[in-house]
Coordinates of C-alpha atoms in Angstrom, one line a residue:
Chain K
M1 CA 47.5 -29.2 -4.5
N2 CA 44.6 -29.9 -2.2
N3 CA 46.8 -29.5 0.8
I4 CA 48.0 -26.2 -0.4
S5 CA 44.5 -24.8 -0.9
M6 CA 43.5 -26.1 2.5
T7 CA 46.5 -24.4 4.0
R8 CA 45.6 -21.3 2.2
A9 CA 42.1 -21.4 3.4
S10 CA 43.1 -21.9 7.0
A11 CA 45.7 -19.1 6.6
A12 CA 42.9 -16.8 5.4
R13 CA 40.7 -17.8 8.2
S14 CA 43.5 -17.2 10.7
A15 CA 44.1 -13.8 9.2
R16 CA 40.5 -12.8 9.6
A17 CA 40.5 -14.1 13.2
A18 CA 43.7 -12.2 13.9
G19 CA 42.1 -9.1 12.5
Y20 CA 39.1 -9.6 14.8
C21 CA 41.4 -10.2 17.7
A22 CA 43.2 -6.9 16.9
T23 CA 40.0 -5.0 17.0
V24 CA 39.1 -6.7 20.3
F25 CA 42.5 -5.6 21.6
V26 CA 42.1 -2.0 20.5
R27 CA 38.5 -1.9 22.0
G28 CA 39.9 -3.4 25.2
L29 CA 42.6 -0.7 25.4
A30 CA 39.9 2.0 24.8
L31 CA 37.9 0.4 27.6
V32 CA 40.9 0.3 29.9
V33 CA 40.7 4.1 29.7
L34 CA 37.0 4.5 29.5
V35 CA 35.9 2.2 32.4
P36 CA 37.8 4.1 35.1
V37 CA 36.5 7.4 33.7
L38 CA 33.0 6.0 33.8
M39 CA 33.5 4.9 37.4
Y40 CA 34.9 8.3 38.3
S41 CA 32.1 10.1 36.6
A42 CA 29.6 7.9 38.5
V43 CA 31.1 9.1 41.7
L44 CA 31.0 12.7 40.4
C45 CA 27.2 12.3 40.0
L46 CA 27.1 12.8 43.8
V47 CA 28.2 16.4 43.3
G48 CA 26.2 16.9 40.1
V49 CA 28.9 17.3 37.4
G50 CA 28.7 13.6 36.6
L51 CA 25.1 13.9 35.7
L52 CA 26.1 16.1 32.8
I53 CA 29.1 14.1 31.5
L54 CA 27.9 10.5 32.1
P55 CA 25.4 10.5 29.3
H56 CA 28.1 11.5 26.8
E57 CA 30.4 8.8 28.1
L58 CA 27.7 6.2 27.9
R59 CA 27.1 7.3 24.3
L60 CA 30.7 6.7 23.5
L61 CA 30.5 3.3 25.2
R62 CA 27.4 2.5 23.1
R63 CA 29.5 3.3 20.0
L64 CA 32.2 1.0 21.0
A65 CA 29.7 -1.8 22.0
D66 CA 27.8 -1.3 18.7
G67 CA 31.1 -1.6 16.8
E68 CA 31.6 -4.9 18.5
R69 CA 28.0 -6.0 17.8
D70 CA 28.5 -5.2 14.2
R71 CA 31.8 -6.9 14.0
L72 CA 30.3 -10.0 15.8
G73 CA 27.6 -10.2 13.2
R74 CA 30.1 -10.1 10.4
W75 CA 32.8 -12.3 11.9
A76 CA 31.0 -14.9 13.9
A77 CA 27.8 -14.8 11.9
A78 CA 26.1 -14.5 15.2
S79 CA 23.2 -12.1 15.0
T80 CA 23.6 -9.4 17.6
P81 CA 22.0 -6.4 16.0
P82 CA 23.5 -3.1 17.1
A83 CA 21.4 -1.4 19.7
G84 CA 21.7 2.0 18.0
P85 CA 22.7 5.4 19.4
H86 CA 20.8 6.7 22.4
V87 CA 17.9 8.9 21.1
R88 CA 17.6 11.1 24.2
R89 CA 20.4 12.6 26.2
R90 CA 18.9 12.7 29.7
L91 CA 20.8 10.4 32.0
M92 CA 17.7 8.5 33.2
A93 CA 16.6 7.9 29.6
V94 CA 20.0 6.5 28.8
L95 CA 20.2 4.4 31.9
S96 CA 16.7 3.0 31.4
D97 CA 17.7 1.6 28.0
P98 CA 18.1 -2.1 28.7
A99 CA 21.0 -2.3 26.3
T100 CA 23.0 0.2 28.5
G101 CA 23.3 -2.5 31.2
R102 CA 24.6 -4.9 28.7
D103 CA 27.1 -2.3 27.4
L104 CA 28.4 -1.8 31.0
R105 CA 29.0 -5.4 31.9
W106 CA 30.6 -6.0 28.5
A107 CA 32.9 -3.0 29.2
A108 CA 33.9 -4.3 32.6
A109 CA 34.7 -7.8 31.3
M110 CA 36.5 -6.6 28.2
T111 CA 39.0 -4.4 30.0
V112 CA 40.8 -7.6 31.1
A113 CA 39.5 -10.5 29.0
G114 CA 39.3 -8.5 25.7
T115 CA 42.7 -6.9 26.0
A116 CA 44.4 -10.2 26.9
L117 CA 42.6 -12.4 24.4
G118 CA 42.9 -9.8 21.6
L119 CA 46.6 -9.3 22.2
I120 CA 47.5 -13.0 22.3
G121 CA 45.3 -13.8 19.3
A122 CA 46.8 -11.0 17.1
A123 CA 50.3 -11.8 18.3
L124 CA 50.1 -15.5 17.6
F125 CA 49.4 -14.6 13.9
L126 CA 52.8 -12.8 13.8
F127 CA 54.6 -15.5 15.8
P128 CA 56.2 -17.4 12.8
V129 CA 57.7 -14.1 11.6
A130 CA 59.2 -13.4 15.0
V131 CA 60.6 -16.9 15.2
V132 CA 62.4 -16.6 11.8
V133 CA 63.8 -13.2 12.7
L134 CA 65.0 -14.2 16.1
V135 CA 66.5 -17.5 14.9
G136 CA 68.3 -15.6 12.1
L137 CA 69.6 -13.1 14.6
W138 CA 71.0 -15.7 17.1
W139 CA 74.5 -14.3 16.7
L140 CA 73.4 -11.0 18.3
F141 CA 72.9 -12.7 21.6
P142 CA 75.9 -13.1 24.1
A143 CA 77.5 -16.5 23.9
D144 CA 77.0 -17.3 27.6
D145 CA 73.2 -16.6 27.4
P146 CA 72.1 -17.8 23.9
I147 CA 68.5 -17.3 22.7
R148 CA 66.0 -20.0 23.7
L149 CA 62.5 -19.9 22.0
I150 CA 59.6 -22.3 22.6
L151 CA 61.7 -25.3 23.3
N152 CA 64.4 -24.8 25.9
V153 CA 67.2 -25.5 23.4
P154 CA 69.9 -22.9 23.1
I155 CA 70.6 -21.7 19.6
D156 CA 74.3 -20.7 19.4
S157 CA 75.4 -21.7 15.9
W158 CA 74.0 -21.9 12.4
G159 CA 73.7 -25.7 12.9
S160 CA 71.6 -25.4 16.0
A161 CA 69.6 -22.6 14.2
V162 CA 68.6 -25.3 11.6
Y163 CA 68.0 -28.3 13.8
A164 CA 66.2 -26.3 16.6
G165 CA 64.9 -23.5 14.5
V166 CA 63.0 -25.4 11.8
P167 CA 60.8 -27.5 14.2
Q168 CA 60.2 -24.4 16.3
F169 CA 59.2 -22.5 13.2
L170 CA 56.8 -25.3 12.1
L171 CA 55.3 -25.3 15.6
S172 CA 54.8 -21.5 15.5
V173 CA 53.1 -21.9 12.1
L174 CA 50.7 -24.4 13.6
L175 CA 50.0 -22.0 16.5
A176 CA 49.5 -19.1 14.0
L177 CA 47.1 -21.2 12.0
F178 CA 44.9 -22.5 14.8
G179 CA 45.6 -20.2 17.7
P180 CA 43.9 -16.9 16.5
P181 CA 40.6 -18.6 15.4
L182 CA 40.4 -20.3 18.7
L183 CA 41.0 -17.1 20.7
A184 CA 38.8 -15.1 18.4
R185 CA 35.9 -17.6 18.9
L186 CA 36.5 -17.4 22.6
A187 CA 36.5 -13.6 22.6
A188 CA 33.4 -13.5 20.3
S189 CA 31.5 -15.9 22.5
V190 CA 32.3 -13.8 25.6
S191 CA 31.2 -10.6 23.8
R192 CA 28.1 -12.2 22.5
W193 CA 27.1 -13.6 25.8
L194 CA 27.5 -10.2 27.4
L195 CA 26.1 -8.0 24.6
A196 CA 23.2 -10.0 23.2
P197 CA 19.9 -9.4 24.9
S198 CA 18.5 -12.4 26.6
A199 CA 15.5 -14.2 25.2
A200 CA 13.4 -12.5 27.8
A201 CA 14.8 -9.1 26.9
V202 CA 14.2 -9.7 23.2
L203 CA 10.6 -10.6 24.0
A204 CA 10.2 -7.6 26.2
E205 CA 11.5 -5.3 23.3
R206 CA 9.1 -7.0 20.9
V207 CA 6.2 -6.4 23.3
S208 CA 7.1 -2.8 23.7
T209 CA 7.3 -2.4 19.9
L210 CA 3.9 -4.1 19.5
D211 CA 2.6 -1.9 22.2
R212 CA 3.7 1.2 20.4
T213 CA 2.3 0.2 17.0
R214 CA -0.9 -1.0 18.7
T215 CA -1.4 2.3 20.4
G216 CA -0.8 4.0 17.0
A217 CA -3.5 1.7 15.4
I218 CA -6.0 2.4 18.2
D219 CA -5.3 6.1 17.9
A220 CA -5.8 6.0 14.1
H221 CA -9.0 4.0 14.6
G222 CA -10.3 6.5 17.1
N223 CA -9.6 9.4 14.9
E224 CA -11.3 7.6 12.0
L225 CA -14.4 7.0 14.2
R226 CA -14.5 10.7 15.2
R227 CA -14.1 11.8 11.6
I228 CA -17.0 9.6 10.5
E229 CA -19.2 10.8 13.4
R230 CA -18.4 14.4 12.5
D231 CA -19.1 13.9 8.8
L232 CA -22.4 12.2 9.5
H233 CA -23.4 14.7 12.2
D234 CA -22.4 17.9 10.5
G235 CA -23.3 16.8 7.0
T236 CA -25.8 14.2 6.4
Q237 CA -27.8 14.6 9.6
A238 CA -28.0 18.3 9.2
R239 CA -29.2 18.0 5.7
L240 CA -31.9 15.5 6.7
V241 CA -33.1 17.9 9.4
S242 CA -33.4 20.7 6.9
L243 CA -35.1 18.4 4.5
A244 CA -37.7 17.4 7.1
M245 CA -38.2 21.1 7.9
Q246 CA -38.8 21.9 4.2
L247 CA -41.3 19.1 4.0
G248 CA -43.1 20.4 7.1
L249 CA -43.2 23.8 5.6
A250 CA -44.6 22.4 2.4
E251 CA -47.3 20.5 4.4
R252 CA -48.4 23.8 6.1
T253 CA -48.3 25.8 2.9
L254 CA -50.3 23.2 0.9
S255 CA -53.8 24.4 2.0
A256 CA -53.0 28.1 2.1
D257 CA -50.9 28.5 -1.0
P258 CA -50.6 25.4 -3.2
A259 CA -48.6 27.2 -5.8
A260 CA -45.8 27.9 -3.4
V261 CA -45.4 24.2 -2.6
G262 CA -43.6 23.3 -5.9
P263 CA -40.4 25.2 -5.2
L264 CA -40.3 23.9 -1.6
L265 CA -40.6 20.3 -2.8
T266 CA -37.8 20.9 -5.4
R267 CA -35.6 22.3 -2.7
A268 CA -36.4 19.3 -0.5
R269 CA -35.6 16.8 -3.2
E270 CA -32.3 18.6 -3.9
G271 CA -31.5 18.5 -0.2
A272 CA -32.2 14.7 -0.2
E273 CA -29.9 14.2 -3.2
E274 CA -27.1 16.2 -1.5
A275 CA -27.5 14.1 1.7
M276 CA -27.3 10.9 -0.4
A277 CA -24.1 12.2 -2.1
E278 CA -22.5 13.0 1.2
L279 CA -23.5 9.7 2.7
R280 CA -22.0 8.0 -0.3
D281 CA -18.7 9.9 0.2
V282 CA -18.6 8.9 3.9
L283 CA -19.3 5.3 3.1
R284 CA -16.6 5.3 0.4
S285 CA -14.1 6.6 2.9
V286 CA -14.9 3.9 5.5
Y287 CA -14.9 0.9 3.2
P288 CA -14.9 1.5 -0.6
P289 CA -17.9 -0.3 -2.0
I290 CA -15.9 -1.8 -4.9
L291 CA -13.8 -3.6 -2.3
A292 CA -16.9 -5.2 -0.8
D293 CA -18.1 -6.1 -4.3
R294 CA -15.0 -7.3 -6.0
G295 CA -12.4 -7.9 -3.3
L296 CA -9.0 -6.3 -3.3
A297 CA -7.9 -7.8 -6.6
G298 CA -11.0 -6.6 -8.4
A299 CA -10.9 -3.2 -6.8
V300 CA -7.3 -2.7 -7.7
S301 CA -7.9 -3.7 -11.2
A302 CA -10.8 -1.2 -11.4
V303 CA -8.5 1.6 -10.1
V304 CA -5.8 0.7 -12.5
A305 CA -8.3 0.7 -15.4
R306 CA -9.3 4.2 -14.4
C307 CA -5.8 5.6 -14.2
P308 CA -5.2 8.3 -16.8
V309 CA -1.6 7.1 -17.2
P310 CA -1.3 3.8 -19.1
A311 CA -1.2 1.3 -16.3
T312 CA -0.8 -2.5 -16.0
V313 CA -1.6 -4.7 -13.1
E314 CA -0.1 -8.0 -12.1
L315 CA -1.9 -10.0 -9.5
G316 CA 0.1 -12.8 -8.0
E317 CA -1.0 -15.5 -5.6
L318 CA -3.3 -13.6 -3.3
G319 CA -4.6 -16.1 -0.9
Q320 CA -7.1 -18.9 -0.5
P321 CA -9.5 -19.0 -3.5
G322 CA -13.1 -18.8 -2.8
G323 CA -13.5 -15.3 -1.4
P324 CA -14.4 -12.5 -3.8
G325 CA -11.5 -11.9 -6.0
G326 CA -9.7 -14.9 -4.6
L327 CA -8.5 -12.9 -1.6
G328 CA -10.0 -15.2 1.0
D329 CA -8.9 -13.9 4.3
V330 CA -7.0 -10.7 4.2
P331 CA -8.4 -8.6 7.1
A332 CA -10.7 -5.8 6.0
Q333 CA -8.6 -3.0 7.5
I334 CA -5.6 -4.2 5.6
E335 CA -7.5 -4.4 2.4
V336 CA -8.6 -0.8 2.9
A337 CA -5.1 0.4 3.8
V338 CA -3.5 -1.2 0.8
Y339 CA -6.3 -0.2 -1.5
F340 CA -6.0 3.5 -0.4
A341 CA -2.2 3.4 -0.7
I342 CA -2.5 2.1 -4.3
T343 CA -5.2 4.6 -5.2
E344 CA -3.1 7.4 -3.7
A345 CA 0.0 6.3 -5.4
L346 CA -1.7 6.2 -8.8
T347 CA -3.2 9.6 -8.2
N348 CA 0.3 10.9 -7.4
V349 CA 1.7 9.3 -10.6
A350 CA -1.0 11.0 -12.6
K351 CA -0.6 14.4 -11.0
H352 CA 3.1 14.7 -10.3
A353 CA 5.3 12.1 -11.9
H354 CA 5.1 13.0 -15.6
A355 CA 5.2 9.3 -16.2
G356 CA 4.6 7.4 -19.5
S357 CA 3.5 4.2 -17.8
V358 CA 2.9 2.7 -14.4
S359 CA 2.7 -0.8 -13.2
V360 CA 1.2 -2.3 -10.1
T361 CA 1.9 -5.7 -8.6
L362 CA -0.1 -7.2 -5.8
A363 CA 0.8 -10.5 -4.3
R364 CA 0.8 -12.4 -1.1
A365 CA 3.8 -14.3 0.2
G366 CA 3.1 -16.3 3.2
G367 CA 1.8 -14.0 5.9
T368 CA 2.7 -10.8 4.0
L369 CA 0.6 -8.9 1.5
R370 CA 2.9 -7.0 -0.8
A371 CA 2.1 -4.2 -3.3
E372 CA 4.5 -2.4 -5.5
I373 CA 3.8 0.6 -7.7
T374 CA 6.5 1.5 -10.2
D375 CA 6.4 4.4 -12.6
D376 CA 8.9 5.7 -15.2
G377 CA 8.4 9.3 -14.2
R378 CA 10.8 12.0 -13.1
G379 CA 11.2 10.7 -9.5
G380 CA 12.0 13.0 -6.7
A381 CA 8.9 12.2 -4.7
A382 CA 9.4 13.4 -1.1
E383 CA 7.4 13.0 2.0
G384 CA 6.1 16.3 3.2
G385 CA 6.0 17.5 -0.4
G386 CA 2.2 17.5 -0.3
T387 CA 1.9 14.3 -2.3
G388 CA 0.0 12.4 0.4
L389 CA 3.0 10.1 1.1
R390 CA 2.8 10.8 4.8
G391 CA -0.9 9.9 4.9
M392 CA -0.2 6.7 3.1
R393 CA 2.6 5.9 5.6
Q394 CA 0.3 6.6 8.6
R395 CA -2.4 4.4 7.2
I396 CA 0.0 1.5 6.5
E397 CA 1.8 1.8 9.8
A398 CA -1.5 1.8 11.6
V399 CA -2.0 -1.8 10.4
D400 CA 1.6 -2.7 11.3
G401 CA 2.7 -2.5 7.7
V402 CA 5.8 -1.0 6.1
L403 CA 5.9 1.6 3.3
R404 CA 9.1 2.2 1.4
V405 CA 9.6 5.0 -1.2
Q406 CA 12.5 4.9 -3.6
S407 CA 12.4 8.0 -5.8
P408 CA 15.7 9.3 -7.0
A409 CA 15.6 12.5 -8.9
G410 CA 15.1 11.6 -12.6
G411 CA 13.2 8.5 -11.6
P412 CA 12.0 5.8 -11.6
T413 CA 9.8 5.8 -8.5
V414 CA 9.1 2.6 -6.7
I415 CA 6.6 2.5 -3.8
T416 CA 6.5 -0.7 -1.8
V417 CA 3.8 -1.6 0.7
E418 CA 4.1 -4.6 2.9
C419 CA 1.4 -5.6 5.4
P420 CA 1.1 -8.6 7.7
C421 CA -2.2 -10.4 6.9
G422 CA -2.2 -13.6 8.9
S423 CA -1.3 -16.9 7.3
Chain X
M1 CA -44.7 -0.6 -19.6
R2 CA -44.5 -4.1 -18.1
I3 CA -41.7 -4.1 -15.5
V4 CA -39.9 -6.7 -13.3
I5 CA -38.0 -5.4 -10.3
A6 CA -35.1 -7.0 -8.4
E7 CA -34.6 -5.1 -5.1
D8 CA -33.9 -6.8 -1.8
N9 CA -34.7 -3.8 0.4
A10 CA -38.4 -4.0 1.0
L11 CA -38.8 -0.2 1.5
L12 CA -37.2 0.6 -1.8
A13 CA -39.0 -2.1 -3.6
Q14 CA -42.3 -0.8 -2.4
G15 CA -41.3 2.8 -3.2
L16 CA -40.3 1.8 -6.7
T17 CA -43.4 -0.2 -7.3
A18 CA -45.6 2.6 -6.1
L19 CA -43.8 5.2 -8.2
L20 CA -43.9 3.1 -11.4
E21 CA -47.6 2.1 -10.9
A22 CA -48.6 5.6 -10.1
L23 CA -47.2 6.6 -13.5
G24 CA -49.3 4.0 -15.3
N25 CA -46.9 1.1 -15.6
E26 CA -47.5 -2.5 -14.7
V27 CA -45.1 -4.1 -12.2
L28 CA -45.2 -7.8 -13.0
A29 CA -43.0 -9.1 -10.2
T30 CA -40.8 -7.9 -7.4
T31 CA -38.0 -10.3 -6.6
E32 CA -35.5 -10.2 -3.8
D33 CA -32.6 -12.2 -5.1
A34 CA -30.7 -12.9 -8.3
E35 CA -32.1 -16.4 -8.8
S36 CA -35.8 -15.5 -8.6
F37 CA -35.1 -12.4 -10.7
V38 CA -33.7 -14.5 -13.6
T39 CA -36.7 -16.8 -13.3
A40 CA -39.2 -13.9 -13.3
A41 CA -37.5 -12.3 -16.3
V42 CA -37.7 -15.5 -18.3
T43 CA -41.4 -16.1 -17.2
H44 CA -42.7 -12.6 -17.7
R45 CA -40.5 -11.3 -20.5
P46 CA -41.0 -7.7 -19.3
D47 CA -40.5 -4.6 -21.4
V48 CA -37.7 -3.5 -19.0
A49 CA -36.2 -4.9 -15.8
V50 CA -35.0 -2.7 -12.9
V51 CA -32.2 -4.4 -11.0
D52 CA -30.3 -3.4 -7.8
V53 CA -26.5 -4.0 -8.0
R54 CA -26.3 -5.7 -4.6
L55 CA -28.6 -8.6 -4.0
P56 CA -28.5 -11.6 -1.7
P57 CA -26.8 -13.9 -1.0
S58 CA -23.4 -12.3 -1.3
F59 CA -24.5 -8.7 -1.4
T60 CA -21.7 -7.8 -3.8
D61 CA -22.4 -7.4 -7.6
E62 CA -25.0 -10.1 -7.9
G63 CA -27.3 -7.7 -9.7
I64 CA -24.8 -7.1 -12.6
R65 CA -24.2 -10.8 -13.0
A66 CA -27.9 -11.5 -12.8
A67 CA -28.6 -8.9 -15.4
L68 CA -26.1 -10.4 -17.8
R69 CA -27.4 -13.9 -17.1
A70 CA -31.0 -12.8 -17.7
R71 CA -29.9 -11.2 -21.0
E72 CA -28.4 -14.6 -22.1
Q73 CA -31.7 -16.3 -21.6
V74 CA -34.0 -13.5 -22.9
H75 CA -32.0 -12.1 -25.7
G76 CA -31.8 -8.3 -25.7
L77 CA -33.9 -7.9 -22.5
P78 CA -33.7 -4.2 -21.6
I79 CA -32.2 -3.8 -18.1
L80 CA -31.8 -0.7 -16.0
V81 CA -29.3 -1.3 -13.1
L82 CA -29.7 0.9 -10.0
S83 CA -26.8 1.4 -7.6
Q84 CA -26.0 3.1 -4.4
Y85 CA -22.8 4.3 -6.0
V86 CA -21.2 4.6 -9.4
E87 CA -18.5 2.3 -10.6
D88 CA -17.4 2.5 -14.2
T89 CA -16.2 -1.1 -14.1
Y90 CA -19.9 -2.1 -14.0
A91 CA -20.9 0.3 -16.7
R92 CA -18.1 -1.2 -18.9
E93 CA -19.4 -4.7 -18.3
L94 CA -23.0 -3.8 -19.1
L95 CA -22.1 -1.9 -22.2
A96 CA -19.9 -4.7 -23.4
D97 CA -23.2 -6.7 -23.5
G98 CA -24.6 -4.3 -26.1
T99 CA -27.5 -1.8 -26.0
G100 CA -30.7 -1.7 -24.1
V101 CA -28.8 -1.2 -20.8
G102 CA -28.8 1.5 -18.3
Y103 CA -26.8 2.2 -15.1
L104 CA -28.1 4.9 -12.7
L105 CA -27.4 6.0 -9.2
K106 CA -30.4 5.4 -7.0
D107 CA -30.4 9.2 -6.3
R108 CA -31.7 9.8 -9.8
V109 CA -34.9 8.0 -9.1
A110 CA -35.9 11.1 -7.0
R111 CA -35.8 13.1 -10.3
V112 CA -38.9 11.3 -11.5
D113 CA -38.9 12.7 -15.0
D114 CA -35.3 11.9 -15.6
F115 CA -35.7 8.5 -14.2
L116 CA -38.7 7.7 -16.4
D117 CA -36.9 9.2 -19.4
A118 CA -34.0 6.8 -18.8
L119 CA -36.3 3.9 -18.3
H120 CA -38.1 4.6 -21.6
R121 CA -34.8 4.9 -23.4
V122 CA -33.5 1.6 -22.1
A123 CA -36.9 -0.1 -22.8
A124 CA -36.6 1.1 -26.4
G125 CA -33.2 -0.5 -26.8
G126 CA -31.2 2.6 -26.1
T127 CA -28.6 3.5 -23.4
A128 CA -28.9 5.5 -20.2
L129 CA -25.8 6.1 -18.2
D130 CA -25.6 8.1 -15.0
P131 CA -23.9 11.5 -15.5
D132 CA -21.4 10.4 -12.7
V133 CA -20.5 7.2 -14.6
V134 CA -20.0 9.2 -17.7
R135 CA -17.8 11.6 -15.8
Q136 CA -15.7 8.7 -14.6
L137 CA -15.5 7.2 -18.1
L138 CA -14.6 10.5 -19.7
A139 CA -12.0 11.2 -17.0
T140 CA -10.3 7.9 -17.5
R141 CA -8.6 8.4 -20.9
G142 CA -8.6 12.2 -20.8
N143 CA -6.0 13.0 -23.4
P144 CA -7.9 13.0 -26.7
L145 CA -10.6 15.1 -25.0
S146 CA -8.2 18.1 -24.6
R147 CA -8.9 18.8 -28.3
L148 CA -12.5 19.5 -27.5
T149 CA -14.0 22.8 -26.6
E150 CA -16.0 23.2 -23.3
R151 CA -19.3 23.1 -25.2
E152 CA -18.2 20.1 -27.2
R153 CA -17.3 18.3 -24.0
E154 CA -20.8 19.0 -22.6
V155 CA -22.4 17.6 -25.7
L156 CA -20.1 14.5 -25.6
A157 CA -21.1 13.9 -22.0
M158 CA -24.8 13.9 -22.9
M159 CA -24.1 11.8 -25.9
A160 CA -22.4 9.3 -23.7
Q161 CA -25.5 9.3 -21.4
G162 CA -27.6 8.2 -24.3
Y163 CA -29.3 11.4 -25.4
G164 CA -30.2 12.1 -29.0
N165 CA -29.5 15.5 -30.7
S166 CA -32.9 17.0 -30.1
E167 CA -32.8 16.1 -26.4
I168 CA -29.3 17.6 -26.1
A169 CA -30.6 20.7 -27.8
D170 CA -33.4 21.0 -25.3
R171 CA -31.2 20.5 -22.3
L172 CA -28.5 22.9 -23.5
V173 CA -31.1 25.4 -24.8
V174 CA -29.6 25.6 -28.2
T175 CA -30.9 24.7 -31.6
E176 CA -30.7 21.2 -32.9
R177 CA -28.6 22.4 -35.8
A178 CA -26.0 23.7 -33.4
V179 CA -25.9 20.4 -31.6
H180 CA -25.6 18.6 -34.9
K181 CA -22.6 20.7 -35.7
H182 CA -20.9 20.1 -32.3
V183 CA -21.5 16.3 -32.8
G184 CA -19.9 16.5 -36.2
N185 CA -16.9 18.2 -34.8
I186 CA -16.6 15.7 -31.9
F187 CA -16.7 12.8 -34.4
V188 CA -14.0 14.4 -36.5
K189 CA -11.8 15.3 -33.5
L190 CA -12.1 11.9 -31.9
D191 CA -11.8 10.1 -35.2
L192 CA -15.2 8.4 -34.7
P193 CA -17.5 7.0 -37.4
P194 CA -20.4 9.4 -37.8
E195 CA -23.6 7.6 -36.6
D196 CA -27.0 9.0 -35.8
S197 CA -29.0 6.7 -33.6
G198 CA -28.5 7.4 -29.9
D199 CA -27.1 4.1 -28.6
R200 CA -24.8 3.7 -31.6
R201 CA -23.3 7.0 -30.8
V202 CA -22.9 6.0 -27.1
L203 CA -21.1 2.9 -28.1
A204 CA -18.9 4.8 -30.6
V205 CA -17.9 7.3 -27.9
L206 CA -17.3 4.6 -25.3
T207 CA -15.3 2.4 -27.6
H208 CA -13.1 5.3 -28.2
L209 CA -12.8 5.9 -24.5
G210 CA -11.7 2.3 -23.8
A211 CA -14.9 0.5 -22.7
P212 CA -14.6 -3.1 -23.7
Q213 CA -17.1 -3.9 -26.5
R214 CA -18.1 -7.2 -28.1
Q215 CA -16.6 -7.5 -31.5
S216 CA -19.9 -8.0 -33.2
R217 CA -21.4 -4.9 -31.5
R218 CA -18.5 -2.7 -32.4
P219 CA -20.1 0.1 -34.4
G220 CA -19.4 1.4 -37.8
P221 CA -16.7 -0.5 -39.6
E222 CA -18.6 0.3 -42.8
A223 CA -18.1 4.0 -42.1
D224 CA -14.3 3.8 -42.0

């Protein structure tokens, strides 16, 4: 019983391996065609035509290579994430993609190694069937040149078909069980070795990703600074200047016409109040005071309490206790980004979702701060629909976070925010 | 009135003291942090205390906590909290502690008459909420308010700030009888027990709007 199930398991494994070998073989055949075409096009670059067709061929190559990367991931459980299609079509852009070089060397090696390994691997799986058929058909061969299979024993009668055929069949079964997995592993490791980026390349890509997000964060920060400067300069500062002027005027008027001073002072006080209100708005947009007072947990609870739609909040483990609201050391800019995202999401729910209830969860798992806002509204929230989703995304991405929106028509809408916050 | 001030910003503390003393009040003590404020409140037992929300050492909501602590030690001590911004969470916390509390934006101090008016109301055991706080509180659970007319909403907002019928009549330039009628309609529409004293009405309105209230201070079960 046990033996049977073991055999069945190895047969299944062999079948999977043979399937993989077959795809390697087919890709190899495709490359047998594509590689010479590529080389020819490269030569044609000298006269210009190649410049136009080469990018398309490289895109095709990328599709083949990505198919292999994907297959590797599923078959050999080796993580070689697909490099993705080329975004731009200019030849230099395509060539400067580090994955293109890997595609090319893989293509060169696979025309020979892939085709051979793939063919043998797939064929070995069918070998027992061939043996049975050929042994059964011994009588079709001429008597002076009888069929000989793996062992050099002629099969020229039903007797020899049994005594030579059965061991040969068993041998072919063994080969079919263990051959394809071996060859598939070999082919897979060659592919992986050629397709997977080196540690240095992975690091370089990570650096360039970080570089991009960092540039985004610096831009966002710069824009924020300019906005604050403009708000203070055009609003508050201008109001204070006009306030000082009104007071100066009142001072001058005092001796000449005391009765006229009253309205001037009233206007001055009103100006001061307006300046204070504006200043408050600027401050709130920089760092909401409630965040400073109560921490992220307290601030989110306050927002939830204020939501016109019945709302619940669930605060998970948020960090080291001790800080205000138990949110010890979440960096301030991440607190602000998450807080504004939740505020904005709740505003959207109140305005657009037609929801009966909304729930907010906020928790920290290791180095990630995670917020989820779920409502039972009508769904269909779309970026660019004027619901502030894009602004939320920009804020979150500026702090290296991720924002996901699931909002099928008919609801429910789930907005997930994840930000790295140190550990 | 005899007043204790808790304000860490020296400029503002001096300004407040000067303003209050110029209007004939006695400033018993000016404290700069929560601890010394509570001590001063216990020692001097003022008619009313004016407290800034943010105080050292943490500069968060020390003032609110200090106010609640002081009221534990001096029962019913009237406290007017001043803040640079409005946050209805704080108003809810103060109101949950009963009456004789106020919560105003610092801006309002500039309107000296309004500020004094609020201070007197709080000292007398009434309530004084900043119009902005009231706006936040009323915006929170908006649905039942849709049944009110524009004028009734105006009256409700002033009720929630702590004004009595005659003051509302003055401010809206209508007769007191008209206000009385509006208030009656509001009570009926919002399903509130009819009450007449100013702070009771505030609590009734705010209870309805979802501010947490202590069970014992919950108004008007006898009226149900």
